[in-house]
Coordinates of N, CA, C and O in Angstrom, one line a residue:
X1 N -40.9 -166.1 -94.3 CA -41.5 -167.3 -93.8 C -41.7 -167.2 -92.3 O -40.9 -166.7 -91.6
X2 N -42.8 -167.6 -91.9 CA -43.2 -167.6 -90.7 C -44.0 -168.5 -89.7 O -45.2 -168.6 -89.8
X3 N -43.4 -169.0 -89.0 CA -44.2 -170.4 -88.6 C -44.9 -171.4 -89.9 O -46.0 -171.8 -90.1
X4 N -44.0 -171.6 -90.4 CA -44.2 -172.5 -91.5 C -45.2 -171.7 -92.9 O -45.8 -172.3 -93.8
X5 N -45.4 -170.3 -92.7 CA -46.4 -170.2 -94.0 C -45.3 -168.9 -94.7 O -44.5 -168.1 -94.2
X6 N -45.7 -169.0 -95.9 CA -45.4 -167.5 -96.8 C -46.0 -166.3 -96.2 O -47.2 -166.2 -95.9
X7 N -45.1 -165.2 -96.0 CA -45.9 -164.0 -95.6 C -45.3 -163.6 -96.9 O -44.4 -164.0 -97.5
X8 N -46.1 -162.7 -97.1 CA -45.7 -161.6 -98.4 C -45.1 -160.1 -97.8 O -45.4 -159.6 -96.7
X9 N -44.6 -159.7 -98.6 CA -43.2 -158.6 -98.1 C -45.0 -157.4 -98.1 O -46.2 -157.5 -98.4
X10 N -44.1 -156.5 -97.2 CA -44.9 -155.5 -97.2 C -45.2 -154.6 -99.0 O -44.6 -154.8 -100.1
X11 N -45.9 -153.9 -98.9 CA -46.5 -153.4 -100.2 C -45.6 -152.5 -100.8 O -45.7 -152.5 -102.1
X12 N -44.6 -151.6 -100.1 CA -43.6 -150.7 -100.6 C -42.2 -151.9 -100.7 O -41.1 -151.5 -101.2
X13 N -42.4 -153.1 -100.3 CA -41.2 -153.5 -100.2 C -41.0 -154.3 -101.8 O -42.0 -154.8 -102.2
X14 N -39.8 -154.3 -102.6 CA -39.7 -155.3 -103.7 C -39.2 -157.0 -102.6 O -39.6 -158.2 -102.8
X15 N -38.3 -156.7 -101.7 CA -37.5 -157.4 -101.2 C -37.8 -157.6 -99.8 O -37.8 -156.5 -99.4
X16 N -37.9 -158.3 -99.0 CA -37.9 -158.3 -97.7 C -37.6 -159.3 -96.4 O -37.9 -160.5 -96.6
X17 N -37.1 -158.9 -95.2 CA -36.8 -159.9 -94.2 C -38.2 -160.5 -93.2 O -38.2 -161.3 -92.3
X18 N -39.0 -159.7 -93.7 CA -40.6 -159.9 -92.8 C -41.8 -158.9 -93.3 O -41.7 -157.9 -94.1
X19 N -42.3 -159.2 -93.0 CA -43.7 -158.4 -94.2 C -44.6 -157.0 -93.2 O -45.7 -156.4 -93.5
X20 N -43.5 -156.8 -91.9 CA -43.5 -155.1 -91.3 C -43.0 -154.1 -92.6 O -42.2 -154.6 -93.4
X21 N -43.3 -153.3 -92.6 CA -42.8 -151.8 -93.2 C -41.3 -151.0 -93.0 O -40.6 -150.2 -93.8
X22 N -41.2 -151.5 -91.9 CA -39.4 -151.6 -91.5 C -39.0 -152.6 -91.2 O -38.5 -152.8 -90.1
X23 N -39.2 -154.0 -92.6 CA -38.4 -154.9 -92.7 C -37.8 -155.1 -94.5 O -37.4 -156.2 -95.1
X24 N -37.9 -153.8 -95.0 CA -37.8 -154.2 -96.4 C -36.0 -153.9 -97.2 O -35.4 -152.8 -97.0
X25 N -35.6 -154.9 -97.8 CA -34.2 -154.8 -97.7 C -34.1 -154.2 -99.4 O -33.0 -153.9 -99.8
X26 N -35.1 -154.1 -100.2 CA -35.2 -153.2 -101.4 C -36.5 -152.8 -101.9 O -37.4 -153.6 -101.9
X27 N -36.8 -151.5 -102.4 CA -37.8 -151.0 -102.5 C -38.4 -151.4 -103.5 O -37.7 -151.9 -104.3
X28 N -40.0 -151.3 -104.0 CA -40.6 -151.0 -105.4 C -39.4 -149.6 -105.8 O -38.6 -148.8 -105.3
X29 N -40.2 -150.0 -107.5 CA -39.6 -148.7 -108.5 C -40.3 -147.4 -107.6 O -41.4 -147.5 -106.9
X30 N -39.4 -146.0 -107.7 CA -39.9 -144.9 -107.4 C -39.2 -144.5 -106.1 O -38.6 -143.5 -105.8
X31 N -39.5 -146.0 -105.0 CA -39.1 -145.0 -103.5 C -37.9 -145.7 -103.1 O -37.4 -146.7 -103.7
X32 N -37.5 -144.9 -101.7 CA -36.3 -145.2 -101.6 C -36.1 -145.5 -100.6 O -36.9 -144.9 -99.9
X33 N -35.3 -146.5 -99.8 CA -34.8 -147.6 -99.0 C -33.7 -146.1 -97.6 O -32.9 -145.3 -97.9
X34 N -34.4 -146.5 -96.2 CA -33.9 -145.6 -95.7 C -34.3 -146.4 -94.3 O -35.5 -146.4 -93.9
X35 N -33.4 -147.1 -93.5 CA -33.5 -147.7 -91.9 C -34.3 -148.9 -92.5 O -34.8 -149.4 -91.5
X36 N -34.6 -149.8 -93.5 CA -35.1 -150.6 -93.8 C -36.6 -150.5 -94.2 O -37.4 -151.5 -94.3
X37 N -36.8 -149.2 -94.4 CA -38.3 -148.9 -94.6 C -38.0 -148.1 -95.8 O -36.8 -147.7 -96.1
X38 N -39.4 -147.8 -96.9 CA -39.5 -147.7 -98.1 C -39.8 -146.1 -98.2 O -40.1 -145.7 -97.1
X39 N -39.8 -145.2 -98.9 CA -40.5 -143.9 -98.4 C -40.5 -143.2 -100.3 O -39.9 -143.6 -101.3
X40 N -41.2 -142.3 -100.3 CA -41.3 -141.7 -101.6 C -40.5 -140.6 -101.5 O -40.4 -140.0 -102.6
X41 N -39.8 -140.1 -100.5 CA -38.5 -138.5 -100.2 C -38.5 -139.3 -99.5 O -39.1 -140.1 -98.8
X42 N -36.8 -138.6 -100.1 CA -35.5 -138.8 -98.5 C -35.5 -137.5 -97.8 O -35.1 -136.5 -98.4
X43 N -36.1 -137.7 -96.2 CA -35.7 -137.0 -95.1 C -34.9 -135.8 -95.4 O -34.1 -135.9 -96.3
X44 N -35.1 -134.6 -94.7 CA -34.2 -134.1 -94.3 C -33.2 -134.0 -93.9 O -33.2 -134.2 -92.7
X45 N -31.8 -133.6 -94.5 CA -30.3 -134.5 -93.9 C -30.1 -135.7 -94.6 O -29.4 -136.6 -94.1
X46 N -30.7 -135.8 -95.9 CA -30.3 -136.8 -96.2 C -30.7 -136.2 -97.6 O -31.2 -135.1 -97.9
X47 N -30.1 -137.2 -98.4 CA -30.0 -137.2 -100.6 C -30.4 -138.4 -101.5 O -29.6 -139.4 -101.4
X48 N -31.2 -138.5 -102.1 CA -31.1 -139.6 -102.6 C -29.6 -140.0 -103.5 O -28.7 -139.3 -103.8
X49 N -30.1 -141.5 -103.7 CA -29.3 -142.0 -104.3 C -29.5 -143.6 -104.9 O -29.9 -144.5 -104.3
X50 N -29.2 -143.6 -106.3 CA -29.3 -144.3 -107.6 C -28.7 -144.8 -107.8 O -27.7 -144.1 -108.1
X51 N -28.7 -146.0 -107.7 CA -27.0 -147.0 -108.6 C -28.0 -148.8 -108.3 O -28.6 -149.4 -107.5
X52 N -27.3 -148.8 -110.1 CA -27.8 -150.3 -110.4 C -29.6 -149.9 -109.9 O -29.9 -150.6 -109.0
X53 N -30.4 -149.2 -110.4 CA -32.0 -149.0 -110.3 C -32.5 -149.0 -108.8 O -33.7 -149.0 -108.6
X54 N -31.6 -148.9 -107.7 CA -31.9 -149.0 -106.4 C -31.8 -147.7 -105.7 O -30.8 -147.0 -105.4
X55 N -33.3 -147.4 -105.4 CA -33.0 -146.0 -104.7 C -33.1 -146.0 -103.1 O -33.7 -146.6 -102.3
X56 N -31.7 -144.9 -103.1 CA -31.7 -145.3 -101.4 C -31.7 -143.9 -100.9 O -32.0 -143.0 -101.7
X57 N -31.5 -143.6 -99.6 CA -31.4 -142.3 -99.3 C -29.8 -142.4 -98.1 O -29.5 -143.2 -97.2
X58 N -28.9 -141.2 -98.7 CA -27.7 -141.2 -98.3 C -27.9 -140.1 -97.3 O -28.5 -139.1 -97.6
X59 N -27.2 -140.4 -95.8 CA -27.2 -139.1 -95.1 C -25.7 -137.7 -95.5 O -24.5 -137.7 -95.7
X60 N -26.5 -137.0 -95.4 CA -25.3 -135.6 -95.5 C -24.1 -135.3 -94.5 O -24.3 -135.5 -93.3
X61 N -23.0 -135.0 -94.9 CA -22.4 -134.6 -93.9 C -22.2 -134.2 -92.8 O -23.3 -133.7 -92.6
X62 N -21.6 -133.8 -91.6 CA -21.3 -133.2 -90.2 C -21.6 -132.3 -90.9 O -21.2 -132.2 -92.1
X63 N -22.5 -131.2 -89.9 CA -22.9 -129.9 -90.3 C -23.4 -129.4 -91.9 O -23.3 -128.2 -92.3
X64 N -23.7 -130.2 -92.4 CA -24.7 -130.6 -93.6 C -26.3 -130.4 -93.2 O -26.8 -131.4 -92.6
X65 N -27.3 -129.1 -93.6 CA -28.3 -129.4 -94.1 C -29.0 -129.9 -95.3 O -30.1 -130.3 -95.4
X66 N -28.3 -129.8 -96.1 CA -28.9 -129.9 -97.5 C -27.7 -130.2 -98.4 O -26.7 -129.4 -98.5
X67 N -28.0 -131.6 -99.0 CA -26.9 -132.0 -99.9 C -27.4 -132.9 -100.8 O -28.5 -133.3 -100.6
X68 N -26.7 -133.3 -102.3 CA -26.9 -134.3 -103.3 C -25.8 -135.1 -103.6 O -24.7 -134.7 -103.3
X69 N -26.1 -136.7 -104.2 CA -25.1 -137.3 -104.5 C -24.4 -137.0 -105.8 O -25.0 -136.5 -106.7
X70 N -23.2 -137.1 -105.9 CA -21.7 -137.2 -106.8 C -21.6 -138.5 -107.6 O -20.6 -139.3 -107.4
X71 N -22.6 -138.8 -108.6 CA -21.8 -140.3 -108.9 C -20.8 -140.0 -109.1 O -20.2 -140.6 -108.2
X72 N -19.8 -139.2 -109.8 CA -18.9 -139.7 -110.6 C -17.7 -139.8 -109.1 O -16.7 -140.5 -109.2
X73 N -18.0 -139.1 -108.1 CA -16.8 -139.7 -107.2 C -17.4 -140.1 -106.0 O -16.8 -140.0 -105.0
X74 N -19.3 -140.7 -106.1 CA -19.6 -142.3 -105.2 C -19.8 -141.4 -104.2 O -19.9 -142.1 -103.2
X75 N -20.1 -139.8 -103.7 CA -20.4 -139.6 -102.3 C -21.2 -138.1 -102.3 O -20.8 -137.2 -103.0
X76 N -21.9 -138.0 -101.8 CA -22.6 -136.4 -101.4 C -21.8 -135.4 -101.0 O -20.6 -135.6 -100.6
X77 N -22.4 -134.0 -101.3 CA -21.3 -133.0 -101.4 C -22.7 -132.4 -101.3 O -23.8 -132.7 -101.7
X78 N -22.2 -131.3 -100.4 CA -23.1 -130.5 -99.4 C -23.2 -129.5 -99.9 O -22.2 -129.1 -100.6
X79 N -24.8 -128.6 -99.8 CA -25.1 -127.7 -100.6 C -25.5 -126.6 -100.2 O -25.6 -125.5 -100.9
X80 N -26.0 -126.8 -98.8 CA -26.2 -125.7 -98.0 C -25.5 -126.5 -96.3 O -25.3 -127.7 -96.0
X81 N -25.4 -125.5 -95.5 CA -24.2 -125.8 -94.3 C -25.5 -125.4 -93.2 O -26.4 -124.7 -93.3
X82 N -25.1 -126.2 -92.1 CA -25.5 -125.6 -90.9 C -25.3 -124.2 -90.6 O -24.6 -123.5 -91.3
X83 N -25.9 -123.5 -89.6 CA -25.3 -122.1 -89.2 C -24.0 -121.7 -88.5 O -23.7 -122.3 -87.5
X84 N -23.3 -120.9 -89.1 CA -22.4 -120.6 -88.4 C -21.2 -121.8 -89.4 O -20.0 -121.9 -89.1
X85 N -21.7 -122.6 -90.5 CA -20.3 -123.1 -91.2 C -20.9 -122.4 -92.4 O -22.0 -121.9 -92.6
X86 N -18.9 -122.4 -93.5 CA -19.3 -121.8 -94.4 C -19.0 -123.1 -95.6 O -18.3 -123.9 -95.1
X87 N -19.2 -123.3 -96.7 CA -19.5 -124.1 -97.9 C -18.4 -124.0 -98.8 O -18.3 -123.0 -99.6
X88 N -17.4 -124.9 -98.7 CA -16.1 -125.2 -99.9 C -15.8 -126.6 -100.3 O -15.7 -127.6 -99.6
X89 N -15.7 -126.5 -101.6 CA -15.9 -127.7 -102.5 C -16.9 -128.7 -101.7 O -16.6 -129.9 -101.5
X90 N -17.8 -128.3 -101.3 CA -19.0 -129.7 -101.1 C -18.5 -130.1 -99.6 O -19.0 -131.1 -99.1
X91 N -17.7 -129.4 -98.9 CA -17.8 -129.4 -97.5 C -18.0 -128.4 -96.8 O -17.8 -127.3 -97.3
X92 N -18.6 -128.5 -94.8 CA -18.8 -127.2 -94.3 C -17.7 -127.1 -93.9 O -16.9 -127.8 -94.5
X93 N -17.2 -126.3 -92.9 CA -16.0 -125.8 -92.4 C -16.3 -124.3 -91.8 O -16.9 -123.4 -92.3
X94 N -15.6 -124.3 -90.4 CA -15.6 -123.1 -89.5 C -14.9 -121.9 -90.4 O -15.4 -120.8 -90.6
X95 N -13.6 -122.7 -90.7 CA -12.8 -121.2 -91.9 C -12.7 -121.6 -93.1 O -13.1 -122.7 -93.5
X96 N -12.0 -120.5 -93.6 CA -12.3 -121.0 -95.3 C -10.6 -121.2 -95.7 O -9.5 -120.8 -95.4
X97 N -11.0 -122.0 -96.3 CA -9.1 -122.4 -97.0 C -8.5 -121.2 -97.5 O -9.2 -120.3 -97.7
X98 N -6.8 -121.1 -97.7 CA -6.3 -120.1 -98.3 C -7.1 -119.4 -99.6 O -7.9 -119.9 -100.3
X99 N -6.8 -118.7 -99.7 CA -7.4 -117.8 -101.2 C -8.8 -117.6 -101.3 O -9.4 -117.2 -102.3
X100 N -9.2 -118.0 -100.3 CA -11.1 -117.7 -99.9 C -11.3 -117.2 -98.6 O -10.5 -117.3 -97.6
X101 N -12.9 -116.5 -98.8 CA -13.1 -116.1 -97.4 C -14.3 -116.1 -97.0 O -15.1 -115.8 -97.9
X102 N -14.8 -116.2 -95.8 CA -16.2 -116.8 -95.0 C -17.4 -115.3 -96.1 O -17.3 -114.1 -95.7
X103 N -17.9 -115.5 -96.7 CA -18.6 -114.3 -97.3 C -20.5 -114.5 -96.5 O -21.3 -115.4 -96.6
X104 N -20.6 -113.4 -95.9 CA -21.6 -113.7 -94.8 C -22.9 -114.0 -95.7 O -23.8 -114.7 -95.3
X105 N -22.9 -113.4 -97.2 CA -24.3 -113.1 -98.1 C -24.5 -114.7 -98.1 O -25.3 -115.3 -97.3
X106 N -23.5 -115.4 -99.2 CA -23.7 -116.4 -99.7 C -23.5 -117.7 -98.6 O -24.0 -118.9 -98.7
X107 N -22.8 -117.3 -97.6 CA -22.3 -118.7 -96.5 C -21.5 -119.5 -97.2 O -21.5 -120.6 -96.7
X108 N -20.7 -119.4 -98.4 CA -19.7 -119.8 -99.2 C -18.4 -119.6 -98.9 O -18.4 -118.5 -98.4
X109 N -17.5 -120.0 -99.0 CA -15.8 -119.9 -99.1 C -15.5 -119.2 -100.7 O -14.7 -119.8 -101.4
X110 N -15.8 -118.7 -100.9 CA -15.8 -117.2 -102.0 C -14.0 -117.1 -102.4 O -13.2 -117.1 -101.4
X111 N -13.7 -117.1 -103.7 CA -12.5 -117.1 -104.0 C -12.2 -115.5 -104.1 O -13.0 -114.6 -104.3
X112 N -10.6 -115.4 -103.7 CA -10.4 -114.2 -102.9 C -10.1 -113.1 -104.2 O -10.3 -111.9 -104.1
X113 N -9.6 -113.8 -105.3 CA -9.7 -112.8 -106.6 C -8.7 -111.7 -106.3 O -8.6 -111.2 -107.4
X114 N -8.2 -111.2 -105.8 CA -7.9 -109.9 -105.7 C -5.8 -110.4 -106.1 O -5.3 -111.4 -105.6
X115 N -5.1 -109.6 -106.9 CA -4.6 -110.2 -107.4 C -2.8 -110.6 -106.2 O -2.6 -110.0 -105.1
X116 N -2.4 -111.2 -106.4 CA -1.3 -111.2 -105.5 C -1.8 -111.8 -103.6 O -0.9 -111.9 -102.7
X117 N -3.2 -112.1 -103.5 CA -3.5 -112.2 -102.3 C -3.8 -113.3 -102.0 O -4.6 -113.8 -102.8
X118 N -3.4 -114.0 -100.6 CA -3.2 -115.3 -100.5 C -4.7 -115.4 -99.3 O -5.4 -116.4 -99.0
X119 N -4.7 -114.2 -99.0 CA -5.5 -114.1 -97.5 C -6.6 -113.0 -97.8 O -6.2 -112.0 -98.5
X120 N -8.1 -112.8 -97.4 CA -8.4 -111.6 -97.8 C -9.8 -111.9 -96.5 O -10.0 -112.9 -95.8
X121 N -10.4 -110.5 -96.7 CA -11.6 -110.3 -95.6 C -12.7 -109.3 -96.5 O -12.5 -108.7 -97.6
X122 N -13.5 -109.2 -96.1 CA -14.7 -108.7 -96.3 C -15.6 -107.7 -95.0 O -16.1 -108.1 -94.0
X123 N -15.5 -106.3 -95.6 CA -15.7 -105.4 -94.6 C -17.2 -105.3 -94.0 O -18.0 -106.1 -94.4
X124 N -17.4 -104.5 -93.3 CA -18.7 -104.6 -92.6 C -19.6 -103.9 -94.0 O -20.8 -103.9 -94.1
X125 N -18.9 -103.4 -94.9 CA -19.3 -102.5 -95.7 C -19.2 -103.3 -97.2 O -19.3 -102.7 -98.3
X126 N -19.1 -104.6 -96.9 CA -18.5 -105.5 -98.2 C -17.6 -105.2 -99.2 O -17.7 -105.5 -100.3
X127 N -16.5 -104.3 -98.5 CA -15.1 -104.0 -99.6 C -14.3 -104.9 -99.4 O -13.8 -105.0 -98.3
X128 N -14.0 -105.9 -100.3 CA -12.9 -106.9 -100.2 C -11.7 -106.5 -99.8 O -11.5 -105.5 -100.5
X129 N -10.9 -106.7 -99.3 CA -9.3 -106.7 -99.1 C -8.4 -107.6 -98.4 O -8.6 -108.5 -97.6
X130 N -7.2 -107.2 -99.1 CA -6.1 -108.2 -98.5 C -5.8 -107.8 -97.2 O -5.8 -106.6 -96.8
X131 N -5.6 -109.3 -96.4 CA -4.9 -109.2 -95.1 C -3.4 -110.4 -95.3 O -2.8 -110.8 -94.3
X132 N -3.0 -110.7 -96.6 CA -2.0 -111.4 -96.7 C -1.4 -111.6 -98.2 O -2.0 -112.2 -99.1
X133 N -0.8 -111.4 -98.2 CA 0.0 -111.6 -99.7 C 1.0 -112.4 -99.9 O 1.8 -112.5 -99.0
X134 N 1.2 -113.4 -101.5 CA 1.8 -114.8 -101.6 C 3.1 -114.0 -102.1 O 3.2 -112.9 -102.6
X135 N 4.3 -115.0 -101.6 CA 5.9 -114.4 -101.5 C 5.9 -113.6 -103.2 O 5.3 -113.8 -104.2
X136 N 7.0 -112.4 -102.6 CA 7.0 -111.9 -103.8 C 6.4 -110.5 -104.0 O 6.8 -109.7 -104.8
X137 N 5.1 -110.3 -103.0 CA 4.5 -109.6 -103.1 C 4.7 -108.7 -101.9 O 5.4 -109.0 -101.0
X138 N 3.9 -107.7 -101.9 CA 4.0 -106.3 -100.1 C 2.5 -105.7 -99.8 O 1.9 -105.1 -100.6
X139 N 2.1 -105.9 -98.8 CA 1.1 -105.6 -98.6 C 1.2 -103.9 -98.6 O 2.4 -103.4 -98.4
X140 N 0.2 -103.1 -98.7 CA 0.1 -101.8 -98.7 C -1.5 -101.6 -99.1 O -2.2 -101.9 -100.1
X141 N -1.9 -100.6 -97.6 CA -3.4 -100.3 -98.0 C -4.4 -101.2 -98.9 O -5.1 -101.1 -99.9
X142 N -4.0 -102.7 -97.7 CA -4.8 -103.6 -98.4 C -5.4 -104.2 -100.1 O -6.4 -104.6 -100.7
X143 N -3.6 -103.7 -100.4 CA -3.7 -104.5 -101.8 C -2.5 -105.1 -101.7 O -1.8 -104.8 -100.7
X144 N -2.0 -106.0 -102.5 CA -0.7 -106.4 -102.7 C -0.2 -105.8 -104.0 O -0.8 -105.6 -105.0
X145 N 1.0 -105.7 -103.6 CA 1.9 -104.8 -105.1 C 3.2 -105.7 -105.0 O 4.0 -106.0 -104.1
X146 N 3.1 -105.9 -106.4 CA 4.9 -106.5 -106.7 C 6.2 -105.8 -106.2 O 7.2 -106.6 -106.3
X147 N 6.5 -104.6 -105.8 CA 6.6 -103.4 -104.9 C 6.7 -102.4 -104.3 O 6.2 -101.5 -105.0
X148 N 7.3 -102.0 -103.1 CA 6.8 -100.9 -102.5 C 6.8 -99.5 -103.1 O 7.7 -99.2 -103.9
X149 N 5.7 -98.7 -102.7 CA 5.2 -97.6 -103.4 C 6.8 -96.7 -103.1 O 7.7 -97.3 -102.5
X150 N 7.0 -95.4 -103.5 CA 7.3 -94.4 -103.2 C 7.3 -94.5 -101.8 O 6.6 -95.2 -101.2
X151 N 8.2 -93.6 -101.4 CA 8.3 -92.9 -99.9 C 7.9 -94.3 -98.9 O 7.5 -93.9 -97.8
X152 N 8.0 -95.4 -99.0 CA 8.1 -96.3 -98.3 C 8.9 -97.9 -98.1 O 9.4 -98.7 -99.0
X153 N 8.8 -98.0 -97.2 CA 9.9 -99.0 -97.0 C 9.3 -100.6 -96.9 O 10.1 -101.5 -96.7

């Protein structure tokens, strides 16, 4: 309402506080609600998002290029990382958690597989190996062994 008359919401808007284009507090069916304005894609750095028929656009995380929403646990999980982070469980990160490692191909936190190894690296030559092994175990020529070989200590 405006000086006493009906304005009608803008044309993308279902809902609105004033009948501008960035005054709409819910959209028509199809597009999605993002700074109070209506749009058919969500932005770059940003995901849609559906709940109860309302589409909105969610932003991605710190160092998040490219991400989607999680209903089942209500939040975005990142799908591709800025440069220079690497991608574990749906976050970026400088290093990669125990038993993974920064793998330059994929930009993923890559599970380290190798058996006995808590820590591993990836050569200029992409030969995986250990640089740490979980109690119990001995490192030797970048494997871990239950233990030590012959002729060593």
């Amino acid at each position: 309402m405006s000086n006493g008359y009906c304005q009608p919401c803008n044309s993308k808007c279902l809902t609105c506080s004033g009948s501008n284009e960035n005054q709409c507090l819910s959209c028509k069916a199809g597009l999605f609600l993002i700074n109070q304005a209506c749009i058919s894609t969500c932005p770059s750095g940003t995901t849609a998002v559906i709940t109860n028929n309302q589409y909105s656009c969610a932003p991605c995380s710190t160092n998040c290029n490219s991400c989607f929403y999680q209903s089942s646990i209500q939040s975005t999980q990142c799908s591709q990382c800025a440069t220079g982070y690497y991608l574990s469980n749906g976050v970026c990160t400088l290093s990669c958690p125990t038993g993974t490692y920064p793998s330059p191909i994929t930009y993923n936190c890559d599970n380290c597989n190798l058996a006995g190894c808590i820590k591993c690296s990836l050569s200029s030559t992409f030969s995986l190996s250990c640089v740490q092994c979980q109690a119990g175990y001995y490192l030797y020529n970048s494997t871990c062994l239950s233990s030590c070989p012959n002729n060593t200590i």
